[in-house]
Coordinates of C-alpha atoms and ligand atoms in Angstrom, one line a residue:
X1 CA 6.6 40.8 1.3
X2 CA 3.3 38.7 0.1
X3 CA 0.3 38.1 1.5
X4 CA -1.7 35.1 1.2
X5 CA -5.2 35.6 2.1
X6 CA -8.6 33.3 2.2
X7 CA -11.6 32.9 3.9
X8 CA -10.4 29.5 5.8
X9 CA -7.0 29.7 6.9
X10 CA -6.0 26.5 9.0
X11 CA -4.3 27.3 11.9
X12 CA -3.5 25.0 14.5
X13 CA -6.2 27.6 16.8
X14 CA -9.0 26.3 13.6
X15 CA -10.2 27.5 10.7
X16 CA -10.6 31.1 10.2
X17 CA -10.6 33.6 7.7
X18 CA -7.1 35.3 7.7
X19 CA -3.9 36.9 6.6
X20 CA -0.6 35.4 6.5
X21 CA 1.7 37.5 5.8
X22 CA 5.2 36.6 4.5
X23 CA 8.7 38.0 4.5
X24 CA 11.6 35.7 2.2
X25 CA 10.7 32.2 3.0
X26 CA 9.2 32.6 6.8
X27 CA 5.6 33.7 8.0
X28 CA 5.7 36.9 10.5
X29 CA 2.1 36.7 11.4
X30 CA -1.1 35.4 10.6
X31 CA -3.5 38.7 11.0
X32 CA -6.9 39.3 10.2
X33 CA -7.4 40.0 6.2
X34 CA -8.4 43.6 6.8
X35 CA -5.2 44.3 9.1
X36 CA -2.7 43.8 6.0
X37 CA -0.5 46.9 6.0
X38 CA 0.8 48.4 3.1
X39 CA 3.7 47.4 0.8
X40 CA 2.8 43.7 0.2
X41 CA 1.6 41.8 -2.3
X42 CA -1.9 40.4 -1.9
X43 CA -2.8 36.5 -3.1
X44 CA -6.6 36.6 -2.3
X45 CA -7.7 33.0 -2.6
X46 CA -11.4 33.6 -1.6
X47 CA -13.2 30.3 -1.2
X48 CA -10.4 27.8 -1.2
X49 CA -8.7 27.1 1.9
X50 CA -4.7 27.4 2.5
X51 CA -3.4 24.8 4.6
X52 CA -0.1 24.2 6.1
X53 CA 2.2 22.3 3.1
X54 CA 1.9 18.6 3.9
X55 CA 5.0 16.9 5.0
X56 CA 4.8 13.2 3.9
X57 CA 7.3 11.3 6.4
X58 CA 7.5 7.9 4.0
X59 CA 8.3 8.4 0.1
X60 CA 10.5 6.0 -1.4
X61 CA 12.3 7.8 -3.6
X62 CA 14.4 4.9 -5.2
X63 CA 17.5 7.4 -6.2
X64 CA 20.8 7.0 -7.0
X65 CA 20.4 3.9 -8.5
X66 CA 17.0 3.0 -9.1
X67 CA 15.7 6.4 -10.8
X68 CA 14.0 4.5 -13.8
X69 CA 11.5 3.6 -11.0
X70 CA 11.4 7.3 -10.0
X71 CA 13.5 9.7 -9.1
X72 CA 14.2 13.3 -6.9
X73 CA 12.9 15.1 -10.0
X74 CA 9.7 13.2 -10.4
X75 CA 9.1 12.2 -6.6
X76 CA 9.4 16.1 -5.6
X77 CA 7.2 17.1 -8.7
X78 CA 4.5 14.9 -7.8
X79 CA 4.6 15.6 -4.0
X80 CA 3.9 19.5 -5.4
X81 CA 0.7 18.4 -7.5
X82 CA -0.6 16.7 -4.1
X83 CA 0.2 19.7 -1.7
X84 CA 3.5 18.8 -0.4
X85 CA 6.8 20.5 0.6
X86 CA 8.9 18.3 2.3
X87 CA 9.5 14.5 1.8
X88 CA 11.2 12.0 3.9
X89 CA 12.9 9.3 1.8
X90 CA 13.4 5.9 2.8
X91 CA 16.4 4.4 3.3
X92 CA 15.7 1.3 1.4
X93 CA 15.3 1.7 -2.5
X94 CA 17.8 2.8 -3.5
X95 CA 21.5 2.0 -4.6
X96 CA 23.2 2.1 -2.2
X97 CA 21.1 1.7 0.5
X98 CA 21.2 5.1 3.0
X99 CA 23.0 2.8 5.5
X100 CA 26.2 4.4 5.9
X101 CA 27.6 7.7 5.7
X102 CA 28.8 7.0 2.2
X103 CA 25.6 6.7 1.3
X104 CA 23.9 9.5 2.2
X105 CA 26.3 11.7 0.7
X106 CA 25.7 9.7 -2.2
X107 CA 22.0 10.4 -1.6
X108 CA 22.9 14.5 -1.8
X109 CA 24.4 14.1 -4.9
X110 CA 22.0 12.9 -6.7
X111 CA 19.2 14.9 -4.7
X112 CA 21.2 18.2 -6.0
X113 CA 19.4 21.0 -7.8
X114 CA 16.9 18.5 -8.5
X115 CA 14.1 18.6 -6.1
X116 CA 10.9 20.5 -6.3
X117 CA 9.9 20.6 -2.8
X118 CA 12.3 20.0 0.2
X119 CA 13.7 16.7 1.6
X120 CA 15.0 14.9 4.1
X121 CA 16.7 11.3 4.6
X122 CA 16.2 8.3 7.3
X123 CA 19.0 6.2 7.7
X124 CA 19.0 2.3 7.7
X125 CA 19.4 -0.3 10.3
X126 CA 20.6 -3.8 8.3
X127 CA 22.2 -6.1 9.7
X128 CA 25.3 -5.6 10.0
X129 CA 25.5 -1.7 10.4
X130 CA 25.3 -0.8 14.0
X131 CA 28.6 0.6 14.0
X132 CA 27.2 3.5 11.2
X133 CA 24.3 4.4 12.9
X134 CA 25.4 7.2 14.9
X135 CA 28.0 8.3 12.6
X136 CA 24.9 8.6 10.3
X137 CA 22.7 10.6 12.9
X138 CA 25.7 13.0 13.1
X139 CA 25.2 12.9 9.5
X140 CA 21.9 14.4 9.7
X141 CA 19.4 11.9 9.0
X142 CA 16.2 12.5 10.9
X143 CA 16.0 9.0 12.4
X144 CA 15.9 5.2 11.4
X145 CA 13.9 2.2 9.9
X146 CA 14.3 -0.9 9.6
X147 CA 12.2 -4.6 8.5
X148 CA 11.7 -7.0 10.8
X149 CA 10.9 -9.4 7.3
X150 CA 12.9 -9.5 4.0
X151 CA 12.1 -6.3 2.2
X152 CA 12.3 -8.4 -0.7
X153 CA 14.8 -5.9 -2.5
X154 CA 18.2 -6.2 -3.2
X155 CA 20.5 -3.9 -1.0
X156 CA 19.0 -4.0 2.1
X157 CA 18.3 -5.9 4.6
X158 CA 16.0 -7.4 7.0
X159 CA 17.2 -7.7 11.0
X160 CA 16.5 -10.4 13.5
X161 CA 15.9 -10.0 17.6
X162 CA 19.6 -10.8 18.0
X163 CA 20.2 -8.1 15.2
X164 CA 18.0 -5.0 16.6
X165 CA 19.3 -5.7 20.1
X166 CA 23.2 -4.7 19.1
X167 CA 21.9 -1.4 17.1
X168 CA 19.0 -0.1 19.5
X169 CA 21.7 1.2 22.4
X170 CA 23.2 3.3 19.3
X171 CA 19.7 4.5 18.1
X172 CA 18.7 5.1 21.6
X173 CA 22.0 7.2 22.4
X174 CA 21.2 9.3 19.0
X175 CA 17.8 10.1 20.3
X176 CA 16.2 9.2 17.3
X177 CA 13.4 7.3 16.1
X178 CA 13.7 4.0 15.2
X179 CA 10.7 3.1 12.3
X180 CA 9.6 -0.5 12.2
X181 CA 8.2 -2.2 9.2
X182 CA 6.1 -4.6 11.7
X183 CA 5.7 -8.0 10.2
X184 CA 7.3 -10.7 11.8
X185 CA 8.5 -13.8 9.1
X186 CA 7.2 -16.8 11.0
X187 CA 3.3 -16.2 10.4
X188 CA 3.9 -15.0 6.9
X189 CA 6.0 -18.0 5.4
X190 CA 3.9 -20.6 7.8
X191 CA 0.7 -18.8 6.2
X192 CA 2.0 -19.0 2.7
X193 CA 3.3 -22.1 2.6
X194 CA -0.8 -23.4 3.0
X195 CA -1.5 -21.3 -0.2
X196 CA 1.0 -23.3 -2.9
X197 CA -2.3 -24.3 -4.7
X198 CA -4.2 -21.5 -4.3
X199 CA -5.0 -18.9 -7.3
X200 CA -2.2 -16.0 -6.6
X201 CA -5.0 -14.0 -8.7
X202 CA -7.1 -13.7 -6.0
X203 CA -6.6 -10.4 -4.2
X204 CA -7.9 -13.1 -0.5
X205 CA -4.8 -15.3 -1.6
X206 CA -2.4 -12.8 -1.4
X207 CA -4.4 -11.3 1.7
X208 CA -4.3 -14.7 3.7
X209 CA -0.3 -14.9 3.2
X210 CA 0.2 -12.2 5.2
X211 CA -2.1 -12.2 8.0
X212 CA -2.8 -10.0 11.5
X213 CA -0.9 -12.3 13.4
X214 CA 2.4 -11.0 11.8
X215 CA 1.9 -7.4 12.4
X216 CA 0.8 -8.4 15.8
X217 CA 3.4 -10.8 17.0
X218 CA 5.9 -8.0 15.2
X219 CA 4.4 -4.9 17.5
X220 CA 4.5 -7.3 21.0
X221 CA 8.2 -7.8 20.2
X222 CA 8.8 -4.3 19.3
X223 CA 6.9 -2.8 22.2
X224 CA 8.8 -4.9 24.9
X225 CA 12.4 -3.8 23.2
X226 CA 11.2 -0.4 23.5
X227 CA 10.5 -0.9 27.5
X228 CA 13.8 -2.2 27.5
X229 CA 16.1 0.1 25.6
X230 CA 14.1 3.3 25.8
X231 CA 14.7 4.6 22.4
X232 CA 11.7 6.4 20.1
X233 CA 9.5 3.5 18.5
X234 CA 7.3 4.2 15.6
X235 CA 5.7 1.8 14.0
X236 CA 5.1 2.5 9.8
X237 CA 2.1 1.7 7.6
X238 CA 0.0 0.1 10.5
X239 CA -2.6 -2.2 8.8
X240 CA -4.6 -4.4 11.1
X241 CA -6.5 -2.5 13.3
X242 CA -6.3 -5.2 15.9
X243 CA -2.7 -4.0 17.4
X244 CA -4.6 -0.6 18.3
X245 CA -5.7 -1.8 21.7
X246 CA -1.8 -2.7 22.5
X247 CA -0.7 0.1 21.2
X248 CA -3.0 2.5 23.4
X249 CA -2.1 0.9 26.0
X250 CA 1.5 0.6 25.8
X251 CA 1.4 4.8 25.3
X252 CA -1.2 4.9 28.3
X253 CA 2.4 2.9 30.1
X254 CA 4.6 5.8 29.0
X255 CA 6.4 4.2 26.1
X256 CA 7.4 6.3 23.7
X257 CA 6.0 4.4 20.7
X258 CA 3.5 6.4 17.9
X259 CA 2.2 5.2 14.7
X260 CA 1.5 5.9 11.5
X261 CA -0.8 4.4 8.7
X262 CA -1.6 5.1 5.0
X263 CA -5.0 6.5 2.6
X264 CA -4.8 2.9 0.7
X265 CA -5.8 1.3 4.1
X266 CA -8.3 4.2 5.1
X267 CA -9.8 3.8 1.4
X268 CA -9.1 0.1 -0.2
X269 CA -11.2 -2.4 1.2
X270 CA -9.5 -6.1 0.5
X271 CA -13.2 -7.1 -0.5
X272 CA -13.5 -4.9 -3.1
X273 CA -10.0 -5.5 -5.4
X274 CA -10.6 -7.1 -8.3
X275 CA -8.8 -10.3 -9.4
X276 CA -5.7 -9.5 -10.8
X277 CA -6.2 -5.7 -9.6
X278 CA -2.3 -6.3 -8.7
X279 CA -2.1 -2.2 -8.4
X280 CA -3.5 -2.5 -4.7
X281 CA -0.4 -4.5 -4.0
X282 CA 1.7 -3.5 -1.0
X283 CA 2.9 -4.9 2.5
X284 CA 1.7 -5.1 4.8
X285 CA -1.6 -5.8 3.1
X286 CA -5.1 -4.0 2.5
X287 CA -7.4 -5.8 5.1
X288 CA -11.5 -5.7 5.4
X289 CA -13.9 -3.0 5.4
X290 CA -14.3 -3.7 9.0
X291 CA -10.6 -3.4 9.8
X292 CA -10.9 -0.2 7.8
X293 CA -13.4 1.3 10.2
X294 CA -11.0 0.1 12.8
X295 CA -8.0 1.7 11.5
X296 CA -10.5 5.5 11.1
X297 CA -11.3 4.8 14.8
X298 CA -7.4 4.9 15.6
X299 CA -7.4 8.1 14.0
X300 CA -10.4 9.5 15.7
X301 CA -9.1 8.1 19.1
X302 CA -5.5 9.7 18.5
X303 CA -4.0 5.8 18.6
X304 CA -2.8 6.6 15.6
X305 CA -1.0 9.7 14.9
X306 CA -0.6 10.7 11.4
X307 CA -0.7 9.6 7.8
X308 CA 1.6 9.2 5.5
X309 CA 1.4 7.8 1.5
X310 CA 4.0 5.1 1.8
X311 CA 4.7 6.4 -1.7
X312 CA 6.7 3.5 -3.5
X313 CA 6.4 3.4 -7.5
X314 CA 8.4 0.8 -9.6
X315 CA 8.3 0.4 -13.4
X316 CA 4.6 -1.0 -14.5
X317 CA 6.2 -4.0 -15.6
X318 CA 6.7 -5.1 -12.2
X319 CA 3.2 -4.8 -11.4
X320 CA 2.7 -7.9 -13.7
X321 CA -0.4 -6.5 -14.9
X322 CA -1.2 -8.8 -17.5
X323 CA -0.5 -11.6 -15.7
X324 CA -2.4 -10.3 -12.9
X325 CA -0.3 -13.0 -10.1
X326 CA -0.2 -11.0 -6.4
X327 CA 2.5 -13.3 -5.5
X328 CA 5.2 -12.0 -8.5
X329 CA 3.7 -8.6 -8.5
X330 CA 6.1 -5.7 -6.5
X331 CA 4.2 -4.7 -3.4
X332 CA 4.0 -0.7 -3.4
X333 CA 1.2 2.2 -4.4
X334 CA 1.9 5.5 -5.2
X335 CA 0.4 7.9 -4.5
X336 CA 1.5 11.4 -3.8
X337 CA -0.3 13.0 -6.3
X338 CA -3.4 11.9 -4.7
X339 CA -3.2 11.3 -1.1
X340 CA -4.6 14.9 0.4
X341 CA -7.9 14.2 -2.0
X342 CA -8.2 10.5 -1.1
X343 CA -8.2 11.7 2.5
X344 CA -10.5 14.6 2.4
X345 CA -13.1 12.2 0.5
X346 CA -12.9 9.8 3.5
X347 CA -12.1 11.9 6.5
X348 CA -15.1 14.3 5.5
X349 CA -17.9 12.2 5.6
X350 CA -16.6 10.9 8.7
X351 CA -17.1 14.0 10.1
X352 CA -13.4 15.1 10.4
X353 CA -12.2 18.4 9.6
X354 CA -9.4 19.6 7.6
X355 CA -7.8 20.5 11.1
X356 CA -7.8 16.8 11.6
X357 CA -6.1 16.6 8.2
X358 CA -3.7 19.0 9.1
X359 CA -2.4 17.5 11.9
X360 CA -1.9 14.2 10.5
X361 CA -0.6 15.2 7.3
X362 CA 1.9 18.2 8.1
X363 CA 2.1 18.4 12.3
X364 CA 2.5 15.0 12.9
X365 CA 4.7 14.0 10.3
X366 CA 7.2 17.1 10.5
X367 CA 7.3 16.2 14.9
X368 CA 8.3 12.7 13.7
X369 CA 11.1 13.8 11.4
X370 CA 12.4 16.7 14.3
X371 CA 11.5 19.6 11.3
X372 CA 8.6 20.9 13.7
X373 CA 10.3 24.0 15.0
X374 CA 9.6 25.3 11.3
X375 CA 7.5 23.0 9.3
X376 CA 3.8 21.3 9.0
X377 CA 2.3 24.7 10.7
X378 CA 0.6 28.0 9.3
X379 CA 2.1 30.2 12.5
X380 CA 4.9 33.1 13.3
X381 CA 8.2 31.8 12.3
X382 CA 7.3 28.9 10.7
X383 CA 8.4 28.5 6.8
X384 CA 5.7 30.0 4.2
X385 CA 4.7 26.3 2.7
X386 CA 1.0 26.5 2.1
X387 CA -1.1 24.5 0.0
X388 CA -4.6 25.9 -1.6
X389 CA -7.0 23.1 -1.7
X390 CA -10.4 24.0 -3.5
X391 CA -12.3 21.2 -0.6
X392 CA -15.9 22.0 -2.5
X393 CA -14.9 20.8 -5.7
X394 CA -14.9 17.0 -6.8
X395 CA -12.6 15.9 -10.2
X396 CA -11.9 12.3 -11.6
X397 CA -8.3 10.5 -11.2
X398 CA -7.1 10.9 -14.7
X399 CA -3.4 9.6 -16.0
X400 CA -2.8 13.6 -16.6
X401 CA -3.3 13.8 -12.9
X402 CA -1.0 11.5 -11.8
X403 CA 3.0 13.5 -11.6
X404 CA 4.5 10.2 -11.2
X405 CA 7.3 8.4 -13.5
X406 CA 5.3 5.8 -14.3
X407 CA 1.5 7.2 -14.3
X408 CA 0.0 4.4 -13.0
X409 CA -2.2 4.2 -10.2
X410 CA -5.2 1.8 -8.1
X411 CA -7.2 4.9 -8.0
X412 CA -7.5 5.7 -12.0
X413 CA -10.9 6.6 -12.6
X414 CA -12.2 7.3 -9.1
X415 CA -14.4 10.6 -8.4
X416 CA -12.5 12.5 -5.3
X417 CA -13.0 15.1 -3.3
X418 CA -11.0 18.5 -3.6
X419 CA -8.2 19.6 -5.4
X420 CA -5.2 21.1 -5.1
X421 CA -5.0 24.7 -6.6
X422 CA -1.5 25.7 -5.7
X423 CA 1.3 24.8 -3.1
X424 CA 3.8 27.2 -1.7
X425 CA 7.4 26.1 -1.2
X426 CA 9.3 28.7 1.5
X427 CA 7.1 31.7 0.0
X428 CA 7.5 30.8 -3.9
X429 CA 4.7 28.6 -6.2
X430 CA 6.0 24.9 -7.1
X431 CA 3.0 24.3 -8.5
X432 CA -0.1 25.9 -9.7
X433 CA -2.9 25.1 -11.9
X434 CA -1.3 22.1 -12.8
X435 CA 2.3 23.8 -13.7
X436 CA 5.5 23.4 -12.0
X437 CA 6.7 27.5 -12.3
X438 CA 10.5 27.8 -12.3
X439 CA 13.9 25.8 -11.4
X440 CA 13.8 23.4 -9.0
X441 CA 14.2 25.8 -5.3
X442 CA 13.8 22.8 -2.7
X443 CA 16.6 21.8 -0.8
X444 CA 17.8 18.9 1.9
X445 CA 16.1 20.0 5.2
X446 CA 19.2 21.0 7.6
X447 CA 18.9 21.3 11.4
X448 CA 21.3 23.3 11.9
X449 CA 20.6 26.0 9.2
X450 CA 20.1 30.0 10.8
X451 CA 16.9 31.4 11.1
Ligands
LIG501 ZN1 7.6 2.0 2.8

């Protein structure tokens, strides 16, 4: 029996000084710190505050198959450096792609004994796999995603209209969400074939192939499908803040749609990346300052419901660094290591509040992925994941910070807010003080498993 005790405890009541007290893997109660009965063990934290372990519902793991870009091992271990316990990989990177049963058993195997914090999978829709999709909810994946626009990445596959209108009666029968990488083609190759003499060095160049237009025209298409088949829409790494009028309206209608964006679009401004700076790379793209703004408005007005790193690392080499060309360069930031300090250093002198954090880093992602009965809270019954984030203290990215494969990072060099002391995994440290204690204890995140 353990207690972990501070003076700001975030509950989903506030922030309080508190108690929680521990028994195995599960909290019993949250009490106040002098009410802690005898017989347990006492972590006093003082100052620092414990907040719920984030869930991060969109991590590209890229394993089997692809674990030079990064693997379980690696992913997991740098999702414990940045406060995490549970991850939800993406169907798409690796080999094969989680598309069919097959698949995801493939994904166990090489997810075994190998994972830091805990884990969960989302299936794919391609094109041709609407026959597997609800053998593959029966399978236990927490839900689906699919591209409307070539992933560009070999294994999976994009789907048309004519496509997503065979698979969304099967999603909508699994009860599932269906996640939406919203760009539609049309603008973007229309858009980029005006740019063939442009300079690809130019972080506007890159910016100008892949305009609002295509995340709009992409969100109108997806938002009448979902008004006509009634399954659970989410749309992934929302970028232009211009769709957020749509999308408050069509939850004002009663769809079931929510939405998710990223810290490299609450941070990056497109104005500010350097030419060649091909690190800030990813799809759909960093926009303005002023779509920025937009995009913390979204948050502030609940449009937009939680945050997640989009976490998708790939050898440096594909960066093209040295050539600096955004056109050849692979589209993806990492950034788990990072993401709860990126956020606190914008959302705080916005004048959110580590509630606010709390709910779109661990609540709101854990309701998405259906792992809210025992997840992304500090409260009775829920599982003992905490991280302790010192929120006072400021540090510089540094390589040694970065527990990624490949330490590379956009945000090298930056001064950010707080840091993360410790994280919790089920009652037991994954990481403290910059040390990952003991064998690997997460495991895949089952439904079904006994209280
Ligand atoms: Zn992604």
């Amino acid at each position: 029996m353990q207690a972990f005790v501070a003076h700001r405890v975030v509950t989903s009541d506030g922030i309080r000084p508190a108690a929680i007290l521990v028994e195995g893997e599960r909290i019993q109660a949250v009490v106040p710190p002098d009410q802690i009965s005898s017989g347990y063990k006492i972590h006093d934290f003082g100052d620092a505050v414990i907040l719920p372990g984030l869930v991060d519902s969109h991590v590209h793991i890229n394993d089997p198959g692809r674990a030079e870009w990064e693997g379980f091992e690696m992913a997991t271990r740098a999702a414990a450096a940045g406060g995490y316990t549970m991850l939800v990989d993406m169907p798409v990177n690796c080999l094969p792609a989680t598309s069919t049963t097959a698949a995801l058993q493939a994904k166990r195997a090489a997810a075994y004994g190998r994972c830091r914090v805990d884990w969960a999978a989302w299936g794919g829709v391609v094109h041709d796999n609407q026959s597997d999709i609800e053998a593959l909810a029966a399978a236990g994946v927490r839900g689906f995603k699919c591209f409307l626009i070539d992933p560009g990445i070999d294994g999976f596959t994009m789907v048309n209209e004519q496509q997503l209108r065979l698979a969304l009666p099967h999603v909508a029968r699994t009860g599932l969400p269906l996640l939406v990488h919203a760009e539609l083609p049309g603008p973007v190759d229309r858009a980029t074939a005006a740019l063939t003499n442009a300079d690809w060095s130019r972080y506007s160049t890159y910016l100008d192939s892949r305009p609002d237009e295509a995340e709009l025209a992409a969100i109108r298409l997806m938002l009448a499908l979902c008004r006509e088949y009634r399954f659970r829409l989410h749309i992934v790494h929302l970028s232009t803040g211009r769709a957020l009028p749509e999308l408050r309206a069509a939850r004002a209608e009663g769809l079931a749609v929510s939405v998710e964006t990223c810290p490299h679009y609450l941070h990056l401004r497109a104005e500010e990346i350097p030419m060649g700076a091909t690190l800030s790379k990813c799809a759909p793209p960093i926009r303005s300052h002023e779509n920025c703004e937009k995009l913390w408005q979204g948050l502030g007005d609940k449009t937009i419901d939680l945050v997640v790193t989009d976490h998708s690392p790939c050898p440096p080499g594909m960066k093209r660094l040295a050539e600096g060309d955004f056109r050849t360069a692979w589209g993806g930031i990492a950034s788990l290591s990072v993401a709860l300090p990126l956020m606190w250093t914008e959302a705080s002198q916005r004048g959110f509040t580590l509630v606010d954090l709390a709910q779109w880093m661990a609540a709101g992602p854990a309701r998405l992925s259906g792992c809210d009965n025992r997840k992304g809270r500090i409260a009775a019954g829920f599982e003992a994941d905490f991280v302790v984030f010192d929120a006072d203290r400021e540090f510089i990215v540094t390589e040694d910070k970065l527990h990624y494969r490949h330490a590379v990072s956009p945000y090298l060099g930056e001064t950010l807010r707080g840091v993360v002391k410790a994280t919790y995994l089920r009652g037991n440290p994954v990481f403290t003080e910059g040390e990952f204690p003991g064998e690997p204890r997460g495991h895949e995140y089952a439904a079904e498993r006994s209280r």
